[in-house]
Amino acid sequence: MTQSRRASRIAGLIALPATAALVLAGCSGSGSGDASQGGSNSFSLTYATSNNIESPFEVLAKEYQAANPDVQITLNPQPNDTYGDTLRTQLQAGNASDVLETEAGSGQTRSVIPLAKANFLEPLDDTAASMIPAGSENLVTVDGKVYGQPLGISYAGIVYNQTAATAAGITTFAKDESTLLQQCQTAASAGKTLFVLAGSTVPNAGITASIIAATRVYAETPDWNQQRLDGKVTFADSQGWKDTLETVKKLYDSGCFQGGAEGAGFDAITNGMSSGSTVGFFGPLGSASELQKAAPDQKFIAEAFPPAKSSDKAYGVASPTYSLGINAASPNKEAAKKFLDWLAEPAQADLFAQASGGLPVSGLSSLDLSSTIYADVADLLNNGDFTPLANSDWPNASVYDALATGVQGLLTGQSTVDSVLASLDTAWDQ
């Protein structure tokens, strides 16, 4: 598939009208990996969801069943904020689905590496290996075996409601921290907030700090994670991580987040963004296409969080976050593998990127993104000015949990920057 075709397919997705809710006989259920009703052609699929908008995983199931009418897929969506813990509980109890949404790397409870090391995942074959972006092999392999099939590249940054920004009197997204803080006041004067934060959830609190850290830590020290693994640096002695957490606190103290942000859930993001009461939020930029379907009267685009000063290097976050794995205890491995093989075929290779509003797993540097939601971050993507998600190769999920709970503590005043940094080092060294 040519890169221009990929770009046009991404652009086409963004222009699509809202799709009807998926209605498939036998395509809903909970918990069980037993799909014996349909025999060896059937399997179950579990994934995280944050709202009632049609999930990209539903789209995958819908397309696969259309191409294979004899297949029955049982969908088992789980709340995003508890997905990792729920997945592990089901795997330990022996009632997890056959096909599992996983995250590349090692930094979360749903991550491929710890799940593979716990013998929860089935090794995959060369077909899955062919889908791994160059340089990302360590995020889905253990001892030379592949355990996660990447679905696409996820760019994390600011999902920006341009319609709401214009209504608030903001014409251009800030390029430095001081301008950003001024825009928080501008938005407040118009009865809006610049950012909405699901502060009570680990995924959103953690990714907020990670996106800020791209410019404060990784722009200057791209190999910071490796230096931490080698014992050359710590969170506590890193000025970049101090600046990251100080920035979180400045945003909160300057009224950049909505009232009650520390206790808010994902519904606050969906409601705030689709209603236009808030201008942006920190998260995967593919969410912009989902929001566009939910609120066609608003215009959503992608922005990068600004560096501290306009003279500093702008930097983004992009990595093959989403992946699929097969439950090692699945009774339907053959059917599950056929599904993953189908997704790897050229005709379907970009299907998840199309459905999620994300980016394809290859050819990122040559994509023409000028007519997509990624237009304002296209230069960063094309030039490689981005880092993988900070926790993608952190040694355990406790570090990311410590970061998320640390952000929550900063918002409530129960933690200080120094205490959060110390907790990150403690979690790292466990």
XYZ file of N, CA and C in Angstrom, residues 144-385:
726
model
N 13.165 -13.356 22.338
C 13.102 -13.588 20.908
C 11.745 -13.985 20.371
N 10.740 -14.109 21.227
C 9.400 -14.487 20.795
C 8.470 -13.276 20.864
N 7.597 -13.175 19.863
C 6.662 -12.047 19.771
C 5.373 -12.400 20.501
N 4.888 -11.468 21.346
C 3.663 -11.726 22.111
C 2.569 -10.688 21.877
N 2.870 -9.656 21.106
C 1.866 -8.636 20.811
C 1.956 -8.215 19.366
N 0.820 -8.119 18.682
C 0.795 -7.669 17.291
C 0.366 -6.207 17.250
N 1.289 -5.291 16.915
C 0.939 -3.862 16.897
C -0.179 -3.570 15.907
N -1.033 -2.632 16.277
C -2.176 -2.271 15.440
C -1.991 -0.931 14.745
N -1.164 -0.076 15.284
C -0.964 1.231 14.698
C -0.109 2.092 15.612
N 0.217 3.261 15.139
C 0.985 4.228 15.929
C 0.004 5.185 16.598
N 0.146 5.344 17.888
C -0.705 6.278 18.617
C 0.107 7.511 18.999
N -0.395 8.686 18.605
C 0.243 9.941 18.977
C -0.541 10.519 20.147
N 0.153 10.847 21.202
C -0.491 11.418 22.381
C -0.116 12.884 22.501
N -1.100 13.703 22.759
C -0.870 15.138 22.892
C -2.130 15.817 23.358
N -2.456 16.951 22.778
C -3.657 17.695 23.131
C -4.709 17.497 22.050
N -5.833 16.909 22.411
C -6.991 16.878 21.525
C -7.688 18.222 21.712
N -7.778 19.000 20.640
C -8.101 20.421 20.715
C -9.398 20.716 19.974
N -10.356 21.313 20.677
C -11.623 21.709 20.070
C -11.458 23.125 19.522
N -11.208 23.208 18.227
C -10.944 24.501 17.615
C -12.174 25.409 17.645
N -13.348 24.814 17.565
C -14.582 25.587 17.622
C -14.719 26.268 18.991
N -14.473 25.487 20.057
C -14.555 26.041 21.412
C -13.483 27.088 21.646
N -12.284 26.855 21.108
C -11.201 27.822 21.273
C -11.561 29.153 20.628
N -12.087 29.110 19.411
C -12.476 30.343 18.709
C -13.548 31.095 19.481
N -14.515 30.334 20.017
C -15.594 30.954 20.797
C -15.056 31.623 22.058
N -13.931 31.110 22.562
C -13.320 31.683 23.763
C -12.364 32.818 23.443
N -12.168 33.104 22.162
C -11.265 34.179 21.781
C -9.831 33.743 21.622
N -9.591 32.438 21.503
C -8.236 31.900 21.313
C -8.093 31.527 19.842
N -7.187 32.191 19.139
C -7.058 31.969 17.702
C -5.972 30.966 17.337
N -4.930 30.885 18.166
C -3.804 29.987 17.893
C -3.372 29.328 19.195
N -3.159 28.010 19.156
C -2.738 27.315 20.373
C -1.349 27.794 20.794
N -1.146 27.883 22.096
C 0.090 28.426 22.671
C 1.335 27.660 22.227
N 2.436 28.383 22.057
C 3.708 27.785 21.683
C 4.722 27.801 22.825
N 4.322 28.320 23.983
C 5.196 28.303 25.153
C 4.326 28.319 26.403
N 4.949 28.071 27.551
C 4.197 27.907 28.789
C 3.500 29.184 29.240
N 4.156 30.308 29.165
C 3.536 31.543 29.657
C 2.291 31.899 28.840
N 2.359 31.712 27.527
C 1.187 31.975 26.691
C 0.066 30.999 27.019
N 0.437 29.749 27.294
C -0.556 28.741 27.646
C -1.309 29.136 28.916
N -0.586 29.605 29.924
C -1.228 30.003 31.173
C -2.139 31.216 30.961
N -1.744 32.113 30.051
C -2.605 33.247 29.717
C -3.890 32.767 29.045
N -3.763 31.745 28.200
C -4.941 31.222 27.513
C -5.897 30.538 28.479
N -5.369 30.018 29.584
C -6.251 29.458 30.618
C -7.176 30.550 31.158
N -6.623 31.724 31.359
C -7.425 32.841 31.857
C -8.404 33.339 30.797
N -7.957 33.337 29.539
C -8.829 33.754 28.436
C -10.037 32.828 28.339
N -9.780 31.538 28.438
C -10.871 30.561 28.374
C -11.821 30.739 29.551
N -11.251 30.967 30.744
C -12.081 31.141 31.939
C -12.977 32.370 31.808
N -12.464 33.425 31.211
C -13.253 34.648 31.031
C -14.444 34.424 30.109
N -14.311 33.414 29.240
C -15.395 33.088 28.311
C -16.296 31.981 28.857
N -16.086 31.617 30.126
C -16.907 30.586 30.746
C -16.515 29.174 30.375
N -15.269 28.991 29.945
C -14.787 27.661 29.566
C -13.514 27.345 30.346
N -13.060 26.097 30.251
C -11.748 25.752 30.772
C -10.872 25.334 29.603
N -9.576 25.604 29.713
C -8.690 25.250 28.610
C -8.546 23.733 28.493
N -8.449 23.042 29.657
C -8.280 21.593 29.633
C -9.293 20.918 30.551
N -9.730 19.739 30.152
C -10.528 18.890 31.028
C -9.667 17.680 31.384
N -9.681 17.306 32.654
C -8.818 16.238 33.149
C -9.642 15.214 33.909
N -9.469 13.944 33.560
C -10.085 12.860 34.324
C -9.102 12.461 35.421
N -8.979 13.338 36.413
C -7.922 13.209 37.403
C -8.007 11.995 38.293
N -9.190 11.400 38.419
C -9.324 10.236 39.308
C -8.879 8.945 38.645
N -8.563 8.989 37.339
C -8.200 7.775 36.610
C -6.700 7.715 36.371
N -6.130 6.548 36.549
C -4.694 6.374 36.315
C -4.312 6.676 34.869
N -5.063 6.155 33.857
C -4.637 6.410 32.474
C -4.531 7.889 32.125
N -5.526 8.705 32.516
C -5.505 10.098 32.096
C -4.542 10.936 32.927
N -4.493 10.685 34.226
C -3.537 11.423 35.062
C -2.105 11.107 34.643
N -1.854 9.821 34.337
C -0.508 9.416 33.938
C -0.103 9.954 32.587
N -1.010 9.898 31.615
C -0.643 10.344 30.273
C -0.487 11.862 30.228
N -1.199 12.580 31.088
C -1.036 14.029 31.148
C 0.402 14.389 31.513
N 0.924 13.768 32.560
C 2.305 14.031 32.961
C 3.287 13.552 31.893
N 2.980 12.429 31.246
C 3.883 11.883 30.228
C 3.994 12.816 29.023
N 2.876 13.420 28.617
C 2.880 14.330 27.472
C 3.697 15.583 27.795
N 3.556 16.087 29.012
C 4.356 17.248 29.427
C 5.836 16.872 29.484
N 6.133 15.647 29.951
C 7.521 15.199 30.074
C 8.225 15.095 28.729
N 7.477 14.947 27.651
C 8.114 14.871 26.331
C 8.968 16.097 26.075
N 8.437 17.289 26.413
C 9.188 18.519 26.182
C 10.137 18.845 27.335
N 9.796 18.441 28.530
C 10.607 18.810 29.696
C 11.752 17.823 29.954
N 11.591 16.572 29.530
C 12.592 15.532 29.808
C 13.216 14.998 28.522
N 12.385 14.419 27.661
C 12.894 13.609 26.553
C 13.375 14.408 25.352
N 12.948 15.651 25.193
C 13.450 16.464 24.086
C 14.955 16.662 24.201
N 15.434 16.866 25.430
C 16.868 17.074 25.658
C 17.589 15.764 25.943
N 16.886 14.807 26.548
C 17.524 13.543 26.923
C 16.672 12.383 26.425
N 16.710 12.093 25.115
C 15.854 11.038 24.560
C 16.073 9.673 25.194
N 17.288 9.426 25.692
C 17.584 8.123 26.284
C 17.472 8.140 27.812
N 16.629 9.035 28.337
C 16.519 9.149 29.792
C 16.139 7.822 30.431
N 15.213 7.090 29.846
C 14.795 5.805 30.428
C 15.980 4.847 30.539
N 16.796 4.787 29.490
C 17.958 3.890 29.533
C 18.943 4.349 30.597
N 19.114 5.666 30.735
C 20.001 6.160 31.786
C 19.481 5.787 33.169
N 18.157 5.811 33.336
C 17.584 5.411 34.626
C 17.790 3.921 34.854
N 17.628 3.114 33.809
C 17.869 1.671 33.922
C 19.324 1.385 34.286
N 20.226 2.221 33.762
C 21.660 2.034 34.033
C 22.088 2.644 35.361
N 21.158 3.281 36.068
C 21.486 3.869 37.360
C 22.249 5.174 37.273
N 22.221 5.824 36.096
C 22.962 7.072 35.932
C 22.154 8.289 36.379
N 20.841 8.159 36.403
C 19.973 9.262 36.819
C 18.861 8.697 37.693
N 18.171 9.583 38.381
C 16.959 9.220 39.124
C 15.897 10.272 38.816
N 14.673 9.977 39.168
C 13.621 10.990 39.034
C 13.930 12.180 39.932
N 14.383 11.887 41.148
C 14.594 12.944 42.141
C 15.668 13.931 41.725
N 16.681 13.462 40.969
C 17.757 14.387 40.603
C 17.624 14.904 39.170
N 16.471 14.666 38.540
C 16.264 15.109 37.167
C 15.458 16.410 37.133
N 16.096 17.465 36.669
C 15.399 18.749 36.607
C 14.192 18.665 35.675
N 14.311 17.888 34.612
C 13.208 17.757 33.669
C 11.958 17.181 34.303
N 12.106 16.174 35.144
C 10.939 15.603 35.817
C 10.391 16.553 36.880
N 11.271 17.302 37.527
C 10.787 18.334 38.463
C 9.962 19.366 37.710
N 10.479 19.786 36.550
C 9.760 20.783 35.751
C 8.410 20.231 35.267
N 8.387 18.954 34.935
C 7.139 18.327 34.482
C 6.064 18.434 35.552
N 6.402 18.029 36.759
C 5.417 18.047 37.846
C 5.085 19.466 38.278
N 6.070 20.354 38.228
C 5.790 21.753 38.535
C 4.806 22.338 37.520
N 4.927 21.906 36.264
C 4.015 22.388 35.232
C 2.596 21.904 35.501
N 2.448 20.652 35.923
C 1.123 20.136 36.289
C 0.504 21.014 37.366
N 1.320 21.341 38.368
C 0.812 22.158 39.481
C 0.466 23.579 39.016
N 1.283 24.149 38.137
C 0.983 25.482 37.602
C -0.346 25.477 36.844
N -0.568 24.448 36.054
C -1.814 24.354 35.296
C -3.017 24.323 36.238
N -2.883 23.564 37.300
C -3.988 23.453 38.253
C -4.203 24.778 38.984
N -3.109 25.348 39.483
C -3.209 26.593 40.246
C -3.690 27.766 39.385
N -3.471 27.688 38.077
C -3.872 28.773 37.168
C -5.280 28.574 36.615
N -5.986 27.565 37.101
C -7.354 27.329 36.656
C -7.457 26.755 35.257
N -6.408 26.056 34.813
C -6.422 25.482 33.467
C -7.312 24.244 33.380
N -7.566 23.582 34.523
C -8.437 22.412 34.554
C -9.805 22.797 35.106
N -10.790 21.990 34.792
C -12.146 22.244 35.278
C -12.224 22.034 36.795
N -13.204 22.643 37.435
C -13.407 22.443 38.862
C -13.659 20.979 39.177
N -13.018 20.486 40.229
C -13.187 19.081 40.611
C -12.426 18.117 39.735
N -11.415 18.604 39.026
C -10.662 17.753 38.095
C -10.041 16.552 38.789
N -9.626 16.747 40.045
C -8.953 15.658 40.752
C -9.856 14.459 40.991
N -11.157 14.667 41.001
C -12.082 13.551 41.242
C -12.873 13.150 40.018
N -12.552 13.721 38.866
C -13.355 13.485 37.657
C -12.972 12.191 36.956
N -13.957 11.597 36.253
C -13.738 10.400 35.463
C -13.738 10.722 33.982
N -13.698 9.666 33.150
C -13.624 9.869 31.704
C -14.866 10.561 31.139
N -15.996 10.431 31.838
C -17.208 11.083 31.328
C -17.040 12.598 31.289
N -16.211 13.144 32.166
C -15.967 14.589 32.160
C -15.305 15.013 30.846
N -14.417 14.169 30.310
C -13.758 14.487 29.053
C -14.761 14.457 27.905
N -15.511 13.373 27.814
C -16.481 13.235 26.725
C -17.499 14.369 26.754
N -18.031 14.639 27.937
C -19.062 15.685 28.055
C -18.490 17.074 27.789
N -17.326 17.345 28.371
C -16.739 18.672 28.215
C -16.312 18.972 26.789
N -15.722 17.979 26.128
C -15.239 18.202 24.770
C -16.373 18.263 23.749
N -17.359 17.383 23.887
C -18.442 17.360 22.900
C -19.393 18.547 23.060
N -19.483 19.094 24.289
C -20.374 20.241 24.514
C -19.707 21.566 24.195
N -18.375 21.565 24.078
C -17.661 22.805 23.815
C -17.384 23.622 25.055
N -17.618 23.049 26.243
C -17.355 23.788 27.481
C -15.877 23.788 27.849
N -15.100 22.956 27.178
C -13.661 22.931 27.398
C -12.967 22.890 26.045
N -11.731 23.365 26.022
C -11.027 23.503 24.744
C -10.224 22.259 24.383
N -9.611 21.599 25.359
C -8.768 20.457 25.022
C -8.572 19.500 26.174
N -7.965 18.363 25.867
C -7.587 17.414 26.914
C -6.356 16.632 26.483
N -5.672 16.068 27.450
C -4.466 15.281 27.206
C -4.871 13.840 26.918
N -4.401 13.291 25.800
C -4.744 11.910 25.494
C -4.300 11.523 24.108
N -4.663 10.296 23.673
C -4.333 9.861 22.313
C -5.083 10.699 21.300
N -4.364 11.193 20.302
C -4.968 12.142 19.379
C -5.989 11.501 18.454
N -5.960 10.178 18.343
C -6.985 9.497 17.578
C -8.372 9.712 18.157
N -8.442 10.080 19.423
C -9.735 10.350 20.058
C -10.467 11.492 19.373
N -9.726 12.337 18.684
C -10.362 13.472 17.999
C -11.378 12.997 16.978
N -11.072 11.893 16.285
C -12.014 11.409 15.273
C -13.260 10.835 15.919
N -13.110 10.176 17.087
C -14.273 9.665 17.807
C -15.158 10.826 18.264
N -14.527 11.870 18.802
C -15.285 13.032 19.265
C -15.968 13.738 18.105
N -15.309 13.745 16.946
C -15.906 14.384 15.781
C -17.221 13.703 15.401
N -17.256 12.382 15.557
C -18.489 11.645 15.269
C -19.577 12.004 16.283
N -19.175 12.157 17.538
C -20.144 12.439 18.588
C -20.640 13.878 18.550
N -19.797 14.781 18.064
C -20.162 16.210 18.042
C -19.776 16.811 16.700
N -20.533 16.529 15.652
C -20.170 17.007 14.311
C -20.197 18.522 14.162
N -20.810 19.226 15.113
C -20.842 20.689 15.031
C -19.576 21.328 15.594
N -18.681 20.510 16.156
C -17.421 21.010 16.676
C -16.286 20.551 15.747
N -15.165 21.263 15.732
C -14.016 20.866 14.928
C -12.854 20.504 15.843
N -12.402 19.257 15.743
C -11.337 18.764 16.608
C -10.055 18.559 15.810
N -8.944 18.986 16.392
C -7.635 18.810 15.770
C -6.637 18.355 16.831
N -5.422 18.096 16.396
C -4.371 17.646 17.302
C -3.340 18.751 17.500
N -2.880 18.893 18.734
C -1.827 19.852 19.054
C -0.794 19.183 19.962
N 0.420 19.691 19.934
C 1.469 19.211 20.835
C 1.539 20.130 22.044
N 1.786 19.568 23.228
C 1.934 20.413 24.414
C 3.176 21.272 24.232
N 3.080 22.582 24.518
C 4.202 23.484 24.212
C 5.382 23.313 25.159
N 6.579 23.609 24.684
C 7.749 23.618 25.570
C 7.676 24.790 26.527
N 8.594 24.824 27.489
C 8.577 25.899 28.489
C 8.774 27.264 27.836
N 9.691 27.337 26.877
C 9.961 28.585 26.155
C 9.851 28.317 24.660
N 9.466 29.343 23.916
C 9.295 29.161 22.475
C 10.606 28.801 21.786
N 11.719 29.121 22.414
C 13.023 28.780 21.840
C 13.410 27.337 22.123
N 12.696 26.673 23.043
C 12.979 25.269 23.340
C 12.403 24.367 22.258
N 12.890 23.157 22.213
C 12.476 22.222 21.178
C 11.092 21.664 21.461
N 10.219 21.752 20.454
C 8.911 21.104 20.569
C 9.107 19.606 20.381
N 8.350 18.827 21.108
C 8.533 17.373 21.073
C 7.197 16.704 21.337
N 6.963 15.603 20.663
C 5.710 14.888 20.811
C 5.887 13.507 21.409
N 4.793 12.755 21.443
C 4.776 11.389 21.978
C 4.097 10.495 20.954
N 4.821 9.527 20.426
C 4.240 8.611 19.450
C 4.877 7.240 19.602
N 4.059 6.220 19.666
C 4.575 4.864 19.798
C 3.501 3.857 19.403
N 3.898 2.613 19.097
C 2.917 1.579 18.768
C 2.231 1.083 20.036
N 1.348 1.910 20.565
C 0.751 1.630 21.868
C -0.183 0.428 21.832
N -1.177 0.465 20.939
C -2.186 -0.581 20.921
C -1.660 -1.839 20.246
N -1.980 -2.993 20.824
C -1.610 -4.270 20.234
C -2.647 -5.307 20.631
N -2.584 -6.436 19.979
C -3.449 -7.564 20.318
C -2.599 -8.775 20.656
N -3.046 -9.527 21.654
C -2.390 -10.764 22.027
C -3.413 -11.874 22.116
N -2.925 -13.098 22.196
C -3.797 -14.268 22.329
C -3.599 -14.869 23.711
N -4.685 -15.106 24.390
C -4.677 -15.727 25.711
C -4.023 -17.105 25.622
N -2.979 -17.330 26.407
C -2.270 -18.611 26.376
C -3.163 -19.778 26.775
N -4.226 -19.505 27.534
C -5.140 -20.564 27.975
C -6.381 -20.669 27.094
N -6.396 -19.955 25.991
C -7.577 -19.941 25.126
C -7.844 -21.311 24.506
N -9.109 -21.736 24.470
C -9.464 -22.965 23.755
C -9.704 -22.705 22.265
N -9.573 -21.456 21.850
C -9.894 -21.072 20.471
C -8.716 -20.365 19.811
N -7.505 -20.875 20.040
C -6.307 -20.217 19.538
C -6.264 -20.167 18.018
N -6.725 -21.216 17.364
C -6.683 -21.248 15.908
C -7.554 -20.140 15.309
N -8.762 -19.994 15.839
C -9.659 -18.943 15.357
C -9.086 -17.566 15.673
N -8.473 -17.425 16.852
C -7.876 -16.158 17.252
C -6.719 -15.790 16.326
N -5.898 -16.786 15.989
C -4.746 -16.528 15.128
C -5.193 -16.121 13.721
N -6.250 -16.738 13.221
C -6.754 -16.366 11.901
C -7.178 -14.893 11.879
N -7.746 -14.434 12.976
C -8.158 -13.035 13.082
C -6.945 -12.116 13.009
N -5.881 -12.438 13.775
C -4.671 -11.617 13.752
C -3.990 -11.667 12.386
N -3.999 -12.843 11.743
C -3.417 -12.953 10.401
C -4.185 -12.084 9.408
N -5.492 -12.063 9.529
C -6.332 -11.255 8.652
C -6.017 -9.773 8.817
N -5.801 -9.341 10.071
C -5.478 -7.938 10.331
C -4.129 -7.537 9.737
N -3.242 -8.516 9.559
C -1.911 -8.224 9.027
C -1.878 -8.182 7.504
N -2.941 -8.624 6.842
C -2.975 -8.594 5.389
C -2.975 -7.140 4.892
N -2.369 -6.879 3.728
C -2.269 -5.501 3.226
C -3.599 -4.755 3.191
N -4.660 -5.456 2.828
C -5.964 -4.788 2.724
C -6.488 -4.332 4.074
N -6.036 -4.973 5.144
C -6.526 -4.641 6.487
C -5.462 -4.011 7.372
N -4.232 -3.898 6.883
C -3.117 -3.501 7.747
C -3.333 -2.154 8.425
N -4.068 -1.266 7.765
C -4.308 0.058 8.334
C -5.718 0.201 8.899
N -6.437 -0.923 9.031
C -7.836 -0.851 9.433
C -8.013 -0.239 10.811
N -7.163 -0.631 11.760
C -7.287 -0.074 13.107
C -6.975 1.416 13.105
N -5.951 1.810 12.336
C -5.619 3.234 12.251
C -6.797 4.020 11.694
N -7.451 3.472 10.680
C -8.612 4.145 10.112
C -9.735 4.270 11.149
N -9.998 3.160 11.839
C -11.120 3.131 12.776
C -10.870 3.982 14.013
N -9.614 4.073 14.433
C -9.295 4.787 15.671
C -8.892 6.233 15.445
N -8.636 6.595 14.173
C -8.118 7.930 13.910
C -6.637 8.026 14.192
N -5.997 6.855 14.398
C -4.563 6.823 14.662
C -3.760 6.820 13.378
N -2.535 6.328 13.474
C -1.617 6.331 12.343
C -1.179 4.910 12.037
N -0.841 4.615 10.777
C -0.425 3.263 10.403
C 0.909 2.896 11.033
N 1.190 1.592 11.112
C 2.381 1.124 11.817
C 3.670 1.356 11.037
N 3.573 1.756 9.769
C 4.787 1.988 8.995
C 4.622 3.215 8.105
N 5.756 3.730 7.643
C 5.743 4.847 6.705
C 5.390 6.185 7.297
N 5.587 6.350 8.606
C 5.156 7.573 9.278
C 5.855 8.812 8.734
N 7.139 8.690 8.411
C 7.924 9.859 8.001
C 7.501 10.421 6.650
N 6.812 9.618 5.828
C 6.471 10.078 4.485
C 4.980 10.339 4.282
N 4.208 10.268 5.363
C 2.776 10.518 5.229
C 2.477 11.996 4.991
N 1.524 12.264 4.124
C 1.039 13.627 3.932
C -0.140 13.826 4.882
N 0.096 14.569 5.953
C -0.912 14.746 6.994
C -1.550 16.134 6.954
N -1.296 16.864 5.894
C -1.714 18.270 5.846
C -3.228 18.458 5.871
N -3.983 17.448 5.447
C -5.442 17.588 5.434
C -6.110 16.729 6.497
N -5.355 16.320 7.500
C -5.885 15.478 8.562
C -5.888 16.229 9.891
N -6.400 15.575 10.911
C -6.382 16.169 12.251
C -4.964 16.390 12.757
N -3.983 15.745 12.134
C -2.587 15.826 12.573
C -1.804 16.950 11.902
N -2.471 17.808 11.162
C -1.770 18.831 10.375
C -0.826 19.680 11.225
N -1.256 20.070 12.432
C -0.441 20.963 13.253
C 0.740 20.270 13.926
N 0.752 18.938 13.906
C 1.884 18.199 14.482
C 2.594 17.393 13.404
N 2.256 17.640 12.142
C 2.828 16.864 11.039
C 4.347 16.973 10.991
N 4.888 18.180 11.220
C 6.340 18.351 11.161
C 7.034 17.521 12.231
N 6.467 17.473 13.426
C 7.063 16.663 14.484
C 7.078 15.188 14.090
N 5.966 14.723 13.515
C 5.875 13.325 13.118
C 6.805 13.015 11.955
N 6.790 13.859 10.938
C 7.618 13.607 9.754
C 9.107 13.693 10.065
N 9.488 14.565 11.022
C 10.902 14.763 11.357
C 11.386 13.832 12.463
N 10.480 13.042 13.016
C 10.880 12.140 14.096
C 11.102 12.837 15.417
N 10.504 14.033 15.593
C 10.662 14.771 16.846
C 9.618 14.304 17.862
